Amino acid sequence: MTSLGDFRKDFDILNSGDYVYFDNAATSQRPRQVLDAVSDFYKTSNANPLRGLYDLSMMATEQYENARAVVADFIGASRPEEIIFTRNTTESLNLVAYSYGLENVHEGDDIVITVMEHHSNMLPWQMVAKKCKANLVYMEPTEDGTITKEEYESKITDRAKIVAVGHVSNVMGVTNPIKEIAAFAHSKGAIMVVDGAQSAPHMHVDVRDLGADFFALSGHKMLAPMGIGALYGRYELLEKMQPFLTGGEMIEYVTREDATYAEIPHKFEAGTVNAGDAVGLAQAIKYLKNVGFDTIKEQEEKLTTLLMEGLKKMPYIKVFGSEDPAKHCGIVTFTMEGVHPHDMASVLNDDHVCIRAGHHCAQPLMQFIGAGSTARASVYFYNTEEEVEIFLDKLSKVREVMGYGA
Ligand code: PMP
């Protein structure tokens, strides 16, 4: 059995010993196997996929379509055609908003989201609500980040056409009860959109079991290159939707006046596709499966427990979300009395400790929890207890550096 230490050796940037990288919720690092898979694609199989009638182009097409099948299997889609390759979660959610939302939401309808959403799962719905004269309804969490049954049952009514919720909050780390919310949304006739940017890297996802009609993910948060993401859409819905982008690759036939579109998924993949990075995403999925989500969860919980215990010993630190480290998905958001999060991140940076500081693209949540800005440390399976100790040690000295008593 490969140990976590062995997996860590695959990440050159971590092996350099230069950094304690605790900004995994923003983007993960990539193992050599993923980088090699992308490079091999360009070295051995590169041609414009889906176009050429020659062997090389067909090889590129095959690798690209294989990658689609790997993603479909990874999240439990019933067929590869239900997977659209995009650039990232943001593009996936915009695709749903433009192609499904604008067509199916009407004046007076509700779109229901939570106040915890990343801007990527908020701004597209603000746009749809404005254009369609619909209402944007916000579900609010309890202090520990929970969306209660009472909350979703009171906010999702017969008016709801779309319910869009993040599977895991990128600030609170909480996992939302998607399955229950989806079942309730369906009982009211709404469809369920899930932002899976923070869940797909950390847990086994089964879109059908969840009841997701759409599910968006970003490759770069789960060991794959930047610039490749995916959207799962239920076949029947995708089939009826109009394309989001138009142009080459996505047509059957074009006349001067009109065009007929290709079948799904190609209808939604206009222009030359990002085959190299799709191959990288497939390799990343293979890698994650090899590590195993049980191991990933166990390590993240171990590190988060250590991290939160350490933070508790610093009375000037306030941690947001649940007190239970198991409910953080490796994400710990906090503030330090008297020190701006940007200063905290900057002082830690002097010791090559990388954490996030700011509003985390969730400004309405910041307003809701009464913090203008927060710091966020986020761990992944390749991080170590030793790194948590370094982080805590350096953090405990920040106030001193900033001129406070220790
Ligand atoms: N949703 C959530 C919950 C996220 O954490 C992020 C990334 N921070 C996104 C959406 C957007 O992801 P991307 O920038 O890859 O589109």
Coordinates of N, CA, C and O and ligand atoms in Angstrom, one line a residue, residues 25-26 87-91 93 117-121 166 168-170 195-198 217-221 360-361 376, ligand 1:
A25 N -7.9 25.2 -0.9 CA -9.3 25.5 -1.3 C -9.3 26.4 -2.5 O -10.3 26.5 -3.3
A26 N -8.2 27.2 -2.6 CA -8.1 28.1 -3.8 C -7.7 27.3 -5.0 O -8.3 27.4 -6.1
R87 N -14.2 25.5 -18.7 CA -12.9 26.0 -18.1 C -12.8 25.7 -16.6 O -11.8 25.5 -16.1
N88 N -14.0 25.9 -16.0 CA -14.0 25.8 -14.5 C -15.4 25.8 -14.0 O -16.4 25.9 -14.8
T89 N -15.6 25.8 -12.7 CA -16.9 25.8 -12.1 C -17.7 27.1 -12.5 O -18.9 27.0 -12.8
T90 N -17.0 28.2 -12.5 CA -17.6 29.5 -12.9 C -18.3 29.4 -14.3 O -19.4 29.7 -14.5
E91 N -17.5 28.8 -15.2 CA -18.1 28.7 -16.6 C -19.3 27.7 -16.6 O -20.3 27.9 -17.3
L93 N -21.4 27.0 -14.2 CA -22.6 27.6 -13.6 C -23.2 28.7 -14.5 O -24.4 28.8 -14.6
E117 N -23.1 31.2 -0.7 CA -22.5 30.9 -2.0 C -21.3 31.7 -2.4 O -21.2 32.9 -2.1
H118 N -20.4 31.0 -3.1 CA -19.3 31.7 -3.8 C -19.9 32.6 -4.8 O -21.0 32.3 -5.4
H119 N -19.3 33.7 -5.2 CA -19.9 34.6 -6.2 C -20.2 33.9 -7.5 O -21.1 34.3 -8.2
S120 N -19.5 32.8 -7.8 CA -19.7 32.0 -9.0 C -21.1 31.4 -9.0 O -21.6 31.1 -10.1
N121 N -21.6 31.1 -7.8 CA -23.0 30.5 -7.8 C -24.0 31.6 -7.2 O -25.0 31.2 -6.7
G166 N -24.1 25.4 -3.0 CA -22.8 24.9 -2.9 C -22.8 23.6 -2.1 O -23.3 23.6 -1.0
V168 N -20.1 22.2 -0.7 CA -19.3 22.5 0.5 C -18.9 24.0 0.4 O -18.5 24.5 -0.7
S169 N -19.1 24.7 1.5 CA -18.8 26.1 1.5 C -17.3 26.4 1.5 O -16.6 25.7 2.3
N170 N -16.8 27.3 0.7 CA -15.4 27.5 0.6 C -14.9 28.4 1.8 O -13.8 28.7 1.9
D195 N -23.0 23.4 -6.8 CA -21.7 23.9 -7.1 C -20.8 22.9 -6.3 O -20.7 23.0 -5.1
G196 N -20.1 22.1 -7.1 CA -19.3 21.0 -6.4 C -17.8 21.4 -6.4 O -17.0 20.5 -6.2
A197 N -17.4 22.7 -6.6 CA -16.0 23.1 -6.6 C -15.2 22.6 -5.4 O -14.1 22.1 -5.5
Q198 N -15.9 22.6 -4.2 CA -15.2 22.3 -3.0 C -15.5 20.9 -2.5 O -14.9 20.4 -1.5
L217 N -17.8 21.4 -11.4 CA -16.6 21.2 -10.7 C -15.4 21.9 -11.5 O -15.5 22.1 -12.7
S218 N -14.3 22.1 -10.8 CA -13.1 22.7 -11.3 C -12.0 21.7 -11.2 O -11.7 21.2 -10.1
G219 N -11.3 21.4 -12.3 CA -10.2 20.5 -12.2 C -9.0 21.0 -11.3 O -8.4 20.2 -10.6
H220 N -8.8 22.3 -11.3 CA -7.6 22.8 -10.6 C -7.6 22.6 -9.1 O -6.6 22.8 -8.4
K221 N -8.8 22.4 -8.6 CA -8.9 22.2 -7.1 C -8.8 20.7 -6.8 O -8.8 20.3 -5.6
H360 N -12.9 35.9 0.1 CA -13.0 34.6 -0.5 C -14.1 34.5 -1.5 O -14.8 33.4 -1.7
C361 N -14.3 35.6 -2.3 CA -15.4 35.6 -3.3 C -16.8 35.2 -2.7 O -17.6 34.5 -3.3
R376 N -8.0 32.3 5.8 CA -8.4 30.9 5.6 C -7.2 30.0 5.4 O -6.4 30.2 4.5
Ligands
PMP1 N1 -17.5 27.7 -6.0 C1 -16.8 27.5 -4.9 C2 -17.4 27.0 -3.7 C3 -15.4 27.8 -4.9 O1 -14.7 27.6 -3.8 C4 -14.8 28.3 -6.1 C5 -13.3 28.6 -6.1 N2 -12.9 29.4 -5.1 C6 -15.6 28.5 -7.2 C7 -17.0 28.2 -7.1 C8 -15.1 29.0 -8.5 O2 -14.2 28.1 -9.0 P1 -13.4 28.5 -10.3 O3 -12.7 29.8 -10.0 O4 -12.5 27.4 -10.5 O5 -14.4 28.7 -11.4

